[in-house]
Structures are given as structure tokens and as C-alpha cells.
mmCIF file of C-alpha atoms in Angstrom:
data_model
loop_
_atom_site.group_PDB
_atom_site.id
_atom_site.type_symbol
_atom_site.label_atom_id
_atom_site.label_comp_id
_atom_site.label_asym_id
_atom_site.label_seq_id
_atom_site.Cartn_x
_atom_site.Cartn_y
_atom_site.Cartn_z
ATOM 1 C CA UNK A 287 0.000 0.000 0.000
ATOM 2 C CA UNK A 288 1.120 3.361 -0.337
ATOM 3 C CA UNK A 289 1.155 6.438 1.453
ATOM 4 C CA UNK A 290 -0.876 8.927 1.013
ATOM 5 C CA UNK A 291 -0.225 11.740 -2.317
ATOM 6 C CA UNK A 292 -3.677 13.122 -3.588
ATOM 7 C CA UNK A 293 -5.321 15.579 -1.017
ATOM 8 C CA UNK A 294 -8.355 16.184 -2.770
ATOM 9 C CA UNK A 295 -9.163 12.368 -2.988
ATOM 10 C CA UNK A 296 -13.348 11.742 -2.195
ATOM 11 C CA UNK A 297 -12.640 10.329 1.313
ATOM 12 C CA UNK A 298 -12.537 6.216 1.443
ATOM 13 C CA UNK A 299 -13.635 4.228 4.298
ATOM 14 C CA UNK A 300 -12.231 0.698 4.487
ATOM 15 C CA UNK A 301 -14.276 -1.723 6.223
ATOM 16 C CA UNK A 302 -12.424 -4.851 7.025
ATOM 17 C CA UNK A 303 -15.450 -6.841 8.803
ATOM 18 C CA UNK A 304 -17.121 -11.096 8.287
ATOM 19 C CA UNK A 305 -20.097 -10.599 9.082
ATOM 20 C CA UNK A 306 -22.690 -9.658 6.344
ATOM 21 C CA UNK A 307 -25.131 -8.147 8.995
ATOM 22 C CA UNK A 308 -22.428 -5.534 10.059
ATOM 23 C CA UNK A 309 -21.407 -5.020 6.436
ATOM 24 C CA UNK A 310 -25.289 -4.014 5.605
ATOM 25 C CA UNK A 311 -24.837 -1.582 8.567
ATOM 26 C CA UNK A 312 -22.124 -0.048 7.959
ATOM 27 C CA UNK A 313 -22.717 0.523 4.138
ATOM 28 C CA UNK A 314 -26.315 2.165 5.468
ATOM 29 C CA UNK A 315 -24.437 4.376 7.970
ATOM 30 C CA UNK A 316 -21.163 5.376 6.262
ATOM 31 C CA UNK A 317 -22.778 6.728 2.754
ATOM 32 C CA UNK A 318 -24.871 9.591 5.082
ATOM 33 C CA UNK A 319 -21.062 11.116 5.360
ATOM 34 C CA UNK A 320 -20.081 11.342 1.786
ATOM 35 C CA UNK A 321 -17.437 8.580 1.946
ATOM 36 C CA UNK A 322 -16.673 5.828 -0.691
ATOM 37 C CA UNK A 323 -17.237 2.523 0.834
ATOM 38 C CA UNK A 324 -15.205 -0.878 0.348
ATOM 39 C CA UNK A 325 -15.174 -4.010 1.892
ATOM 40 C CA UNK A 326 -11.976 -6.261 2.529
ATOM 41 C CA UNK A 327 -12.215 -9.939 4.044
ATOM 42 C CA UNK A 328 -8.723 -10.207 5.201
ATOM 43 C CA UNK A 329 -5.895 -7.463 6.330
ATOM 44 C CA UNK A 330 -3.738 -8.608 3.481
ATOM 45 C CA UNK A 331 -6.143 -7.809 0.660
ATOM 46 C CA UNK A 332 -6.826 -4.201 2.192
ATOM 47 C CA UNK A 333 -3.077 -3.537 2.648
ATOM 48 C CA UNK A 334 -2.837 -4.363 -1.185
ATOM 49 C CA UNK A 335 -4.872 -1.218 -1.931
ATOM 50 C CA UNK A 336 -2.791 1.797 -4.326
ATOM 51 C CA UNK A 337 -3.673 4.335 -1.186
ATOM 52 C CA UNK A 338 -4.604 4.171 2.519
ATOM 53 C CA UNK A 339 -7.718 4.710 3.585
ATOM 54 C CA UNK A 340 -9.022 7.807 5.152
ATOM 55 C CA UNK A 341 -11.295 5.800 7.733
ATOM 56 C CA UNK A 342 -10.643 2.164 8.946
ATOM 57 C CA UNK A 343 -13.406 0.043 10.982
ATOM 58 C CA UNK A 344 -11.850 -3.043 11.760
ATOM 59 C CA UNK A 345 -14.210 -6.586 13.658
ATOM 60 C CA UNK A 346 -12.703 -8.083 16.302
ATOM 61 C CA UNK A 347 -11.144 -11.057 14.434
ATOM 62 C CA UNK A 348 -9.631 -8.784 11.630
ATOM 63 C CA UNK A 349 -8.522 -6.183 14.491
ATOM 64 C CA UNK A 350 -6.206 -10.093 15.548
ATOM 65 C CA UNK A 351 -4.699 -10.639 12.022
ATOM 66 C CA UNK A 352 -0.915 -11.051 12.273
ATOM 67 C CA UNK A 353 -0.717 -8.935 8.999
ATOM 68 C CA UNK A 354 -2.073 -5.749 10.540
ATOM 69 C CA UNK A 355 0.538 -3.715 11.839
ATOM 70 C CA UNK A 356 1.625 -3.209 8.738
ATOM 71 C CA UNK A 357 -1.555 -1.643 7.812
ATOM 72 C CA UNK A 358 -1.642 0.176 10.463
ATOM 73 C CA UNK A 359 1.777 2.355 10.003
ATOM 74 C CA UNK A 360 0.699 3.226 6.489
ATOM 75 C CA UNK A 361 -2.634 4.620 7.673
ATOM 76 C CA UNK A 362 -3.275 8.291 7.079
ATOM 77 C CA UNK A 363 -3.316 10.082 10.150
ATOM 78 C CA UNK A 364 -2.975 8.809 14.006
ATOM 79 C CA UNK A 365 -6.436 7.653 15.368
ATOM 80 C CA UNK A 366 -8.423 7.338 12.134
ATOM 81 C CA UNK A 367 -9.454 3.757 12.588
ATOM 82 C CA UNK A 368 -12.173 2.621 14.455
ATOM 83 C CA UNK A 369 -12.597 -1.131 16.331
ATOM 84 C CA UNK A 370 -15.989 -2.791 16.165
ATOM 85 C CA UNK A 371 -16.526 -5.744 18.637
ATOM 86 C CA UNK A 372 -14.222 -5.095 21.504
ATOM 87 C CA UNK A 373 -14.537 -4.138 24.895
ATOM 88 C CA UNK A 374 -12.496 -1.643 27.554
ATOM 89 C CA UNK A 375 -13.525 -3.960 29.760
ATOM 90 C CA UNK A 376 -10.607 -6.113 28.636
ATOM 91 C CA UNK A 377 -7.371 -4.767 30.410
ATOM 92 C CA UNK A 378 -5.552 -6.776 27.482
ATOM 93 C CA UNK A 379 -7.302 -4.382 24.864
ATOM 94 C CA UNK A 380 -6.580 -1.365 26.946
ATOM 95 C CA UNK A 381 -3.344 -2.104 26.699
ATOM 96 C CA UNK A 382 -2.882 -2.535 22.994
ATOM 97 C CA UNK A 383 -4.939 0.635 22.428
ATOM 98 C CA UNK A 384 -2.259 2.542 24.082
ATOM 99 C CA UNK A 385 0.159 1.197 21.392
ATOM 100 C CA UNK A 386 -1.948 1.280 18.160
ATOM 101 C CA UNK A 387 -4.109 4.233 16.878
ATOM 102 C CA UNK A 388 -7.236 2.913 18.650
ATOM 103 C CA UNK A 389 -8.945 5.558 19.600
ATOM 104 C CA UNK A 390 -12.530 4.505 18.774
ATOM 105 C CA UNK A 391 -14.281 1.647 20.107
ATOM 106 C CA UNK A 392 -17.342 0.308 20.285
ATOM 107 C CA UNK A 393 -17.790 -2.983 21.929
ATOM 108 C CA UNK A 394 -21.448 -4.026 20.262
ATOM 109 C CA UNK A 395 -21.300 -5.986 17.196
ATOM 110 C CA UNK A 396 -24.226 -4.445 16.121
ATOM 111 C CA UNK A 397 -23.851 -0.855 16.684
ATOM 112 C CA UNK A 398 -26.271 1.953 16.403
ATOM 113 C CA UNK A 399 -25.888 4.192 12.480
ATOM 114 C CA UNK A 400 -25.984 7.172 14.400
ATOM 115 C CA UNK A 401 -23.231 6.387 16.748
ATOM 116 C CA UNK A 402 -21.429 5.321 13.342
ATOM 117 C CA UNK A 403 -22.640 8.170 11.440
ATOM 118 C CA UNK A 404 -20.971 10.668 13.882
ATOM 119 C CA UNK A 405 -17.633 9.305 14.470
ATOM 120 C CA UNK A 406 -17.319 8.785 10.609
ATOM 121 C CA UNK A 407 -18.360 12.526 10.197
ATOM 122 C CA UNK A 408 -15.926 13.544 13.178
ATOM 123 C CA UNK A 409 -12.692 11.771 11.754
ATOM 124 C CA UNK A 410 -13.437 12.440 8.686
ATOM 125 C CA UNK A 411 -14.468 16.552 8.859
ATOM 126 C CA UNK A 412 -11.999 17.329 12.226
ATOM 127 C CA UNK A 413 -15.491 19.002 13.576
ATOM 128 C CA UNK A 414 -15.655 16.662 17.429
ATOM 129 C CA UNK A 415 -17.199 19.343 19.151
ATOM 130 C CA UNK A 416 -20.279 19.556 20.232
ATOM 131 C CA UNK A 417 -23.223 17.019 22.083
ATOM 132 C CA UNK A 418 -25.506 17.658 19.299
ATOM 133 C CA UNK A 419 -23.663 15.378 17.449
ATOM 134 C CA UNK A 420 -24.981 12.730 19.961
ATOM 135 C CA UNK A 421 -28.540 13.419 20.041
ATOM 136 C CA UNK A 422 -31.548 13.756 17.443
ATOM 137 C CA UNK A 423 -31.858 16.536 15.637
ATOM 138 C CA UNK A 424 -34.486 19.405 17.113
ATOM 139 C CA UNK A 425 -33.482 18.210 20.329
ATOM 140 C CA UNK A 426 -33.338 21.279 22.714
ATOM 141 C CA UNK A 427 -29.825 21.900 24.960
ATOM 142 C CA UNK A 428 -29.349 23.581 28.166
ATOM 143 C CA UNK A 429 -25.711 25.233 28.506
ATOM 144 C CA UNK A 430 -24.092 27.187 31.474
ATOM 145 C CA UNK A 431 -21.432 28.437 32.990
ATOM 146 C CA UNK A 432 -19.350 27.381 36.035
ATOM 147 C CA UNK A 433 -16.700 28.709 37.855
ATOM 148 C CA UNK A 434 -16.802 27.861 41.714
ATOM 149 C CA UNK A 435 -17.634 25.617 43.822
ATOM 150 C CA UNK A 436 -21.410 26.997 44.277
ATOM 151 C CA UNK A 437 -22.092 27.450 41.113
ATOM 152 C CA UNK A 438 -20.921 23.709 40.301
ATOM 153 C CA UNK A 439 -23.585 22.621 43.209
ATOM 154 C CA UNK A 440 -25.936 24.786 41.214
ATOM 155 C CA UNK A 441 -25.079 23.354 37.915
ATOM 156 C CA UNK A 442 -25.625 19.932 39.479
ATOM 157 C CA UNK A 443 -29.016 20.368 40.878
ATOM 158 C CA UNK A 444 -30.365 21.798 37.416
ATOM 159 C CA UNK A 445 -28.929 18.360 35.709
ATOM 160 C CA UNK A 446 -30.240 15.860 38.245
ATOM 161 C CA UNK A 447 -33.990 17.862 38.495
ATOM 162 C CA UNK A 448 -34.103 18.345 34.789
ATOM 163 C CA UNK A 449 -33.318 13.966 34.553
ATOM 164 C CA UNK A 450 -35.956 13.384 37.051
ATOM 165 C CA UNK A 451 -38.616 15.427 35.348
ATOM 166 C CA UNK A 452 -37.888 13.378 32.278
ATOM 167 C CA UNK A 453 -38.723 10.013 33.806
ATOM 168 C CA UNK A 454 -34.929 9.180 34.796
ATOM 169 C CA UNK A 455 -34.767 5.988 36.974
ATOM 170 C CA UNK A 456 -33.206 6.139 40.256
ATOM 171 C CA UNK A 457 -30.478 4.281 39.368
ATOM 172 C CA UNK A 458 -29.583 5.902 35.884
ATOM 173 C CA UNK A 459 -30.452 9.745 38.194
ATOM 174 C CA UNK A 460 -27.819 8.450 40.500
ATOM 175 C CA UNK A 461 -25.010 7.728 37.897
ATOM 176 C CA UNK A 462 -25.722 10.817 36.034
ATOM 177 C CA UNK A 463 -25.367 13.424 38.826
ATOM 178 C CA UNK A 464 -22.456 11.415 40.064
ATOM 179 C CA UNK A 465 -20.770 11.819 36.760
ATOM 180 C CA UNK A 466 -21.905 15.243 36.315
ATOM 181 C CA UNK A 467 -20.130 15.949 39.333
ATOM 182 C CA UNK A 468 -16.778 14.333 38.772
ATOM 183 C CA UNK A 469 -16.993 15.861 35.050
ATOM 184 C CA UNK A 470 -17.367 19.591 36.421
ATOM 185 C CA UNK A 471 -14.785 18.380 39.481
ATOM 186 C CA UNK A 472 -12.379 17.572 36.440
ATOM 187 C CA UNK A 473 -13.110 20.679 34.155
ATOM 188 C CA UNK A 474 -12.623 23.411 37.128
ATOM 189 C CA UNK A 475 -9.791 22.247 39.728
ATOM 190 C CA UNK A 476 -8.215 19.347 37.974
ATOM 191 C CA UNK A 477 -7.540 20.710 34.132
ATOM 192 C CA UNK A 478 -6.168 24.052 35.193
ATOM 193 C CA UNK A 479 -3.894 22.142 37.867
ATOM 194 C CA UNK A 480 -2.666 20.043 34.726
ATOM 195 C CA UNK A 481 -2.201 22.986 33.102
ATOM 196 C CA UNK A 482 0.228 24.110 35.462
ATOM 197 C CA UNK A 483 1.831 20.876 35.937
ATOM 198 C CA UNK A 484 2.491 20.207 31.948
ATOM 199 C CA UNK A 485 3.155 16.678 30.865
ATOM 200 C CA UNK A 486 3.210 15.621 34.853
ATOM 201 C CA UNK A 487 -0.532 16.611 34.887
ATOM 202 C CA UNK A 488 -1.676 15.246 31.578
ATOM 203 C CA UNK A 489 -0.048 11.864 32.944
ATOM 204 C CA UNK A 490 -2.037 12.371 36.258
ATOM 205 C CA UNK A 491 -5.979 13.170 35.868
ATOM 206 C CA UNK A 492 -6.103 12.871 39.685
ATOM 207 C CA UNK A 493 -5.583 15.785 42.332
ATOM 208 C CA UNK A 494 -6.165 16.794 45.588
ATOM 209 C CA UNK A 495 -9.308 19.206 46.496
ATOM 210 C CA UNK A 496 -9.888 20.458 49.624
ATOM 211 C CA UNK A 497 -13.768 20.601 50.753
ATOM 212 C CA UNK A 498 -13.555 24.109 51.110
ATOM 213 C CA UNK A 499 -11.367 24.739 48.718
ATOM 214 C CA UNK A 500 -11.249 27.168 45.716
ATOM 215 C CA UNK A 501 -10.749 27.175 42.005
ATOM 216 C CA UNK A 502 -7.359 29.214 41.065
ATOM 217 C CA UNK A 503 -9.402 32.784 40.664
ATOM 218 C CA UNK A 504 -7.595 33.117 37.606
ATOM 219 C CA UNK A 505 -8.490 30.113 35.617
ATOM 220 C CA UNK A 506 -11.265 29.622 33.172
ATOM 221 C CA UNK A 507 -14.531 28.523 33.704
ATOM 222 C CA UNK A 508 -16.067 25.535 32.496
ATOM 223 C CA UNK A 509 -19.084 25.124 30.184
ATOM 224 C CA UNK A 510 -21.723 22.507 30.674
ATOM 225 C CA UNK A 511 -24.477 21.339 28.334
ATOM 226 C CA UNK A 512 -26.591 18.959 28.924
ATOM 227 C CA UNK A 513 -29.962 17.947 26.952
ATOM 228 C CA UNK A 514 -31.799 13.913 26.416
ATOM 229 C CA UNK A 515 -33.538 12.953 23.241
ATOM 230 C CA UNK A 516 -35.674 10.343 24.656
ATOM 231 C CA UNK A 517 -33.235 7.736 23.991
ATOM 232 C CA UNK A 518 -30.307 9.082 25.454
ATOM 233 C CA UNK A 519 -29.198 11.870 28.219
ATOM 234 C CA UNK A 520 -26.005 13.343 27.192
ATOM 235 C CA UNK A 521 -23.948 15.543 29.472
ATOM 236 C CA UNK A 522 -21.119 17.329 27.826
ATOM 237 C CA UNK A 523 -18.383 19.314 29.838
ATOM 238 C CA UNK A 524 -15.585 21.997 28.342
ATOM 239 C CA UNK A 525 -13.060 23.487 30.141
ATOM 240 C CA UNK A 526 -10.394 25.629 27.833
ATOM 241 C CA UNK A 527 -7.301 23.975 28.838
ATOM 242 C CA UNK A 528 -6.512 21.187 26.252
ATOM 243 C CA UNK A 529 -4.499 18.920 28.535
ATOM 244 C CA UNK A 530 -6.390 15.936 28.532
ATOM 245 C CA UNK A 531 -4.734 13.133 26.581
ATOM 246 C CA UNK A 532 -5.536 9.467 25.351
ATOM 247 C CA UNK A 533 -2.240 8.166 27.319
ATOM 248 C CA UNK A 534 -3.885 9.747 30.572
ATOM 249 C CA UNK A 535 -6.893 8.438 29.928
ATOM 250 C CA UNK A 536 -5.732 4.839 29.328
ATOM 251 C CA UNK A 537 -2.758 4.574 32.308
ATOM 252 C CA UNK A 538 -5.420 6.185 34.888
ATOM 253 C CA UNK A 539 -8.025 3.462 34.366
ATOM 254 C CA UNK A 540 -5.617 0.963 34.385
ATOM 255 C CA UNK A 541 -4.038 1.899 37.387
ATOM 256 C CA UNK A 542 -7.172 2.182 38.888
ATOM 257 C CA UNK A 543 -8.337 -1.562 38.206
ATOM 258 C CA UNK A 544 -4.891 -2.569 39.546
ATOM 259 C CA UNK A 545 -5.265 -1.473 42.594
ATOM 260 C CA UNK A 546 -8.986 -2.409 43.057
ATOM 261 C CA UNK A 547 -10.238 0.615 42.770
ATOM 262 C CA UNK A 548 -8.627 2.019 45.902
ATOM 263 C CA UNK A 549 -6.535 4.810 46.153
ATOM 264 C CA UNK A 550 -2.817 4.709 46.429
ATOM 265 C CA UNK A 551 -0.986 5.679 49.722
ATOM 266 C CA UNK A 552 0.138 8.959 49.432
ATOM 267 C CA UNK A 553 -1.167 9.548 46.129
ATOM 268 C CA UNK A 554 -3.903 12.176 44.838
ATOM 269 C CA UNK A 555 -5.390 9.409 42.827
ATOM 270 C CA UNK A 556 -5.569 6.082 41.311
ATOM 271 C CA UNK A 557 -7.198 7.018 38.017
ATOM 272 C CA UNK A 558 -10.248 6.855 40.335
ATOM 273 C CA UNK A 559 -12.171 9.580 38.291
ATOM 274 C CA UNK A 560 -11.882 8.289 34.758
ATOM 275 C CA UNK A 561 -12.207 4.899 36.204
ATOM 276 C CA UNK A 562 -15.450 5.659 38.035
ATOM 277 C CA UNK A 563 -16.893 7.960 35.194
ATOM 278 C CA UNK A 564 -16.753 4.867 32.558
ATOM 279 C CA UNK A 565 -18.240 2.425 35.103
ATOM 280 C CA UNK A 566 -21.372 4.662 34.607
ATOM 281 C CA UNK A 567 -21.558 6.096 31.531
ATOM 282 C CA UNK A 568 -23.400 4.460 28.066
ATOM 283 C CA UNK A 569 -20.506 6.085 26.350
ATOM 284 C CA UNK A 570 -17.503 8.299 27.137
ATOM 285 C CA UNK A 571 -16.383 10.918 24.876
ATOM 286 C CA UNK A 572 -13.062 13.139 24.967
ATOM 287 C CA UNK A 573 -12.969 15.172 21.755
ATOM 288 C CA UNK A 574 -9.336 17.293 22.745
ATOM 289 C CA UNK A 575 -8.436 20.454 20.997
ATOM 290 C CA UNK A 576 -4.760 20.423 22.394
ATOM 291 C CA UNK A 577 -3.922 23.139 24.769
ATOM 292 C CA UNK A 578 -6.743 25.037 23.605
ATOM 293 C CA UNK A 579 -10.006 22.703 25.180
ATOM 294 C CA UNK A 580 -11.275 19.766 26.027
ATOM 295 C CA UNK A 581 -14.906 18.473 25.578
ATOM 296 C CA UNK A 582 -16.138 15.437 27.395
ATOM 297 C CA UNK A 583 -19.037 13.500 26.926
ATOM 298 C CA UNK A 584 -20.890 11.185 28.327
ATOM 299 C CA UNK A 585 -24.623 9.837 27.371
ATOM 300 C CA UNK A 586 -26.810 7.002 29.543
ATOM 301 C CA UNK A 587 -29.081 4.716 27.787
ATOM 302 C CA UNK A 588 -32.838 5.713 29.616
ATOM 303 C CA UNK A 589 -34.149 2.550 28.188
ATOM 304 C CA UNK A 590 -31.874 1.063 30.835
ATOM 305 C CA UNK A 591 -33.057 0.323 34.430
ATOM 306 C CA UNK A 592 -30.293 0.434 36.051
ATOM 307 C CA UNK A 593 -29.889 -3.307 37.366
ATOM 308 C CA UNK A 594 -28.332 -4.191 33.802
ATOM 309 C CA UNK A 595 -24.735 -5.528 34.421
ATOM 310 C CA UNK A 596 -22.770 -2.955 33.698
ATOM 311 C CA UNK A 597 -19.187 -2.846 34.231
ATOM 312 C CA UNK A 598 -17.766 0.099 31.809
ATOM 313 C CA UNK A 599 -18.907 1.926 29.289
ATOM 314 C CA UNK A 600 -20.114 0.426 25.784
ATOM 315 C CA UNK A 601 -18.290 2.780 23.475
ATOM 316 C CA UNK A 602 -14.858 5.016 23.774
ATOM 317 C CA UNK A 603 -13.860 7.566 21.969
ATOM 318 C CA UNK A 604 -10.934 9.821 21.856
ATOM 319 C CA UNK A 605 -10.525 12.655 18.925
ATOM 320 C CA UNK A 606 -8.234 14.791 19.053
ATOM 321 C CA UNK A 607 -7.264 18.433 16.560
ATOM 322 C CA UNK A 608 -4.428 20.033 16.850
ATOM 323 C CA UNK A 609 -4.624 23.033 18.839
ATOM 324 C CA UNK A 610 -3.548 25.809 15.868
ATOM 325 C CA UNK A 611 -6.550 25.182 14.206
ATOM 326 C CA UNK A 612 -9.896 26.590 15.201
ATOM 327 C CA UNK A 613 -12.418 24.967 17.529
#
């Protein structure tokens, strides 16, 4: 295969995928974004191809094949490929996700088109931001702004009363103000503390806050949205930082099912937050505008009742834009 040389090329989506159920999805799904669809059976015959692909979904079994990391370096751009039929729940995956451009997952074999339909669009366009993306269209957001402590309380009693006038269960209500929470948590103490810390605090999503204690008065304040379509209630957080990263993201949660889920002795954190968060969410989201912003997401199924086993969230995803460009 060769690397990439025309620009203007209609984008391609590669589909490397057995079975013919999936295929008829996908093919349903990935024409709504204007991309030219073709289907492999094997690694080998897609890494044939003249060009690269500009999107690659990959099934579990071909995501195995001893021929792909091949395909994989010729690729072309970081992140572009997304994995149907695996779960985060495997510690094993995690792992190899923090060595291959895995950055989308969704651990259903038989996915939802809109939650194809939008991360197509998203890798394809570079336009991540936003939880309308997530939800059907007409469907009315509420957005505000918070800066201190009070006004996160605030924030957090207009989410939780606006899911129990919907019809939230108690069990879904309970996971989505506790995620609220550690999302706005997150966005005003712990992003401008990474800030400050550089790589150290990318690395580490965990610090210390005080009960009483006080955003910096100088950093930025966060923006929350938050709306539900019927199917889904999406929260979406933003503070203007940029530090989060997929790294973080990945050596947090591990670190946090290594130790049990407790924290470590003398430590701010075991990856506790990120670890908790995607034990309760349908599906996380981290769309990172580096050093500029960060945007997290994360939607709960209300079909659900709550006593579903549910160990970690359904679908990942991590895009990222470089920060130069605008957002």
C-alpha cells in the first residue's frame, strides 16, 4: 500500500469486517457522510490497496490478524481507525490501544448508524465538538457556565432535576449526577492544575481538592451542556485547557483496576475519576483540541433500568485536533 499523495481524494472508508449483517450496517451508515465505501475480508487484501484509507473500521477477528501492523503504520493520520466488537472492559485491549491508533471503540457488534454516522463525520471533517452530534436533531440543549464551587452545586441540581422530570430511573439519576459531578470536578480544579503541571498533569488526571477549597481565581470557567432525546441523556463538559490526553486516559483506568479501585498511599489518585466515570456512563467521549479545550461527553441509555450488568462503558472515543486550528 502506499502512502498517502492526492489531497483532494473523495474520502474512502475501508471496512475490514465477516459478518454480512455488520457489512449491511455499515454501508447504510457510512454513505450519510459522503465517503466511498469498500469491503476487505482479510488485512492482506486491504493492505494491497494503491492508497490508505481515510477511515478504517476493523471486527474483532480482523482487528487479531498477524498482517495488521503493517496496515496500520501506512494509515493516514494517528487515530483514524475505528474497532468494532471489543470491549475496555478487557485490560488486554486497553493495553494494545495505548500502542496502536485505537482511539474509537465500540464494543457491540451491532452498533447503532448514528453512533457510526458521527464518528465517521468527526474523523473524517476534524469538527468533534459539540453534544448535538450525539442526540436527534431538534433536540433542545441547556448550557451554562461554572466557575466555583457553588455554582458547580448549582449546575448539578439543574442536571439531576431536569433527569428526574424526564422520567430518569433512580439508578440511571444516580449515575448521572455522580458523573456530572466528577466531570465539572475535572473541568474546574483538575484541568487548570494540569495545566500548570504540563506533561506531569496530563499523565495524572487525579488531584487533591480540599472541601472548602477554591478554584485558582484566575483560571477559566467551564461550560456545561446537557440535553436527552428520549433515547439518550447526554452531558457534555468543556473546560479551555486542552491537557487531557488518550495516554492519561488509558494509564489512569488501568491503574485504577490494579489497585482495586482504591486509592494509592500517598497519592492524589488512582485514576479513580476516569475509572469511576466509565463504570457509569453508556458512552464516554473526549474530543481534545490540544492546549486550547477539552470536551467530554458522556450519554446514559434511559431505556436502561439500572440493574443491567454494567461494568464500563459500551463505546470510547478519543478525537483529538491540533490546537492551531480553530475549535
Amino acid at each position: 500500500m502506499k502512502g498517502s499523495s492526492a489531497a483532494n481524494r473523495v474520502p474512502h472508508t475501508l471496512c475490514v469486517v465477516s459478518s454480512p449483517a455488520l457489512r449491511r450496517r455499515l454501508k447504510r451508515s457510512l454513505h450519510a457522510t459522503g465517503s466511498t465505501i469498500e469491503f476487505c475480508d482479510s488485512i492482506d487484501k486491504a493492505d494491497k490497496r494503491e492508497y490508505p484509507p481515510s477511515l478504517l473500521f476493523l471486527d474483532k477477528e480482523s482487528r487479531q490478524d498477524a498482517e495488521l501492523p503493517h496496515l496500520m503504520q501506512v494509515m493516514d493520520k494517528h487515530g483514524k481507525v475505528v474497532i468494532i466488537g471489543e470491549s475496555i472492559a478487557d485490560n488486554d485491549f486497553v493495553q494494545l490501544m495505548r500502542q496502536q491508533p485505537f482511539d474509537n471503540v465500540i464494543d457491540t457488534s451491532d452498533p447503532d448508524e448514528s453512533e457510526i454516522v458521527a464518528t465517521s463525520a468527526k474523523l473524517l471533517t476534524g469538527d468533534i465538538f459539540g453534544l448535538d452530534k450525539y442526540l436527534s436533531w431538534g433536540t433542545e440543549t441547556r448550557t451554562g457556565q461554572v466557575h466555583s464551587y457553588e455554582e458547580k452545586r448549582t449546575a448539578l441540581e439543574q442536571v439531576t432535576e431536569f433527569a428526574s422530570e424526564i422520567g430518569a430511573r433512580r439508578k440511571i439519576l444516580s449515575r448521572i449526577e455522580n458523573v456530572t459531578d466528577e466531570l465539572l470536578m475535572n473541568a474546574i480544579y483538575n484541568a487548570p492544575a494540569a495545566a500548570k503541571a504540563g506533561q506531569a498533569g496530563q499523565d495524572n488526571l487525579e488531584f487533591e481538592v480540599g472541601p472548602n477549597q477554591a478554584p485558582d481565581p484566575n483560571s477559566k470557567p467551564a461550560t456545561i451542556t446537557y440535553a436527552c432525546d428520549g433515547r439518550y441523556f447526554g452531558v457534555s463538559v468543556v473546560d479551555y485547557y486542552g491537557e487531557l490526553r488518550k495516554k492519561g486516559i488509558l494509564d489512569n483506568l488501568l491503574r485504577a483496576r490494579e489497585s482495586g479501585g482504591r486509592p494509592r498511599a500517598g497519592g492524589s489518585g488512582a485514576g479513580l475519576g476516569i475509572f469511576f466515570v466509565l463504570a457509569s456512563a453508556s458512552r464516554y467521549v473526549a474530543n481534545i483540541q490540544q492546549g486550547v479545550k477539552t470536551e467530554v461527553i458522556c450519554l446514559f441509555d434511559m431505556r436502561q433500568t439500572g440493574r443491567e450488568p454494567h461494568t464500563c462503558a459500551g463505546s470510547l472515543h478519543i478525537f483529538t485536533v491540533d490546537g492551531t486550528k480553530p475549535g
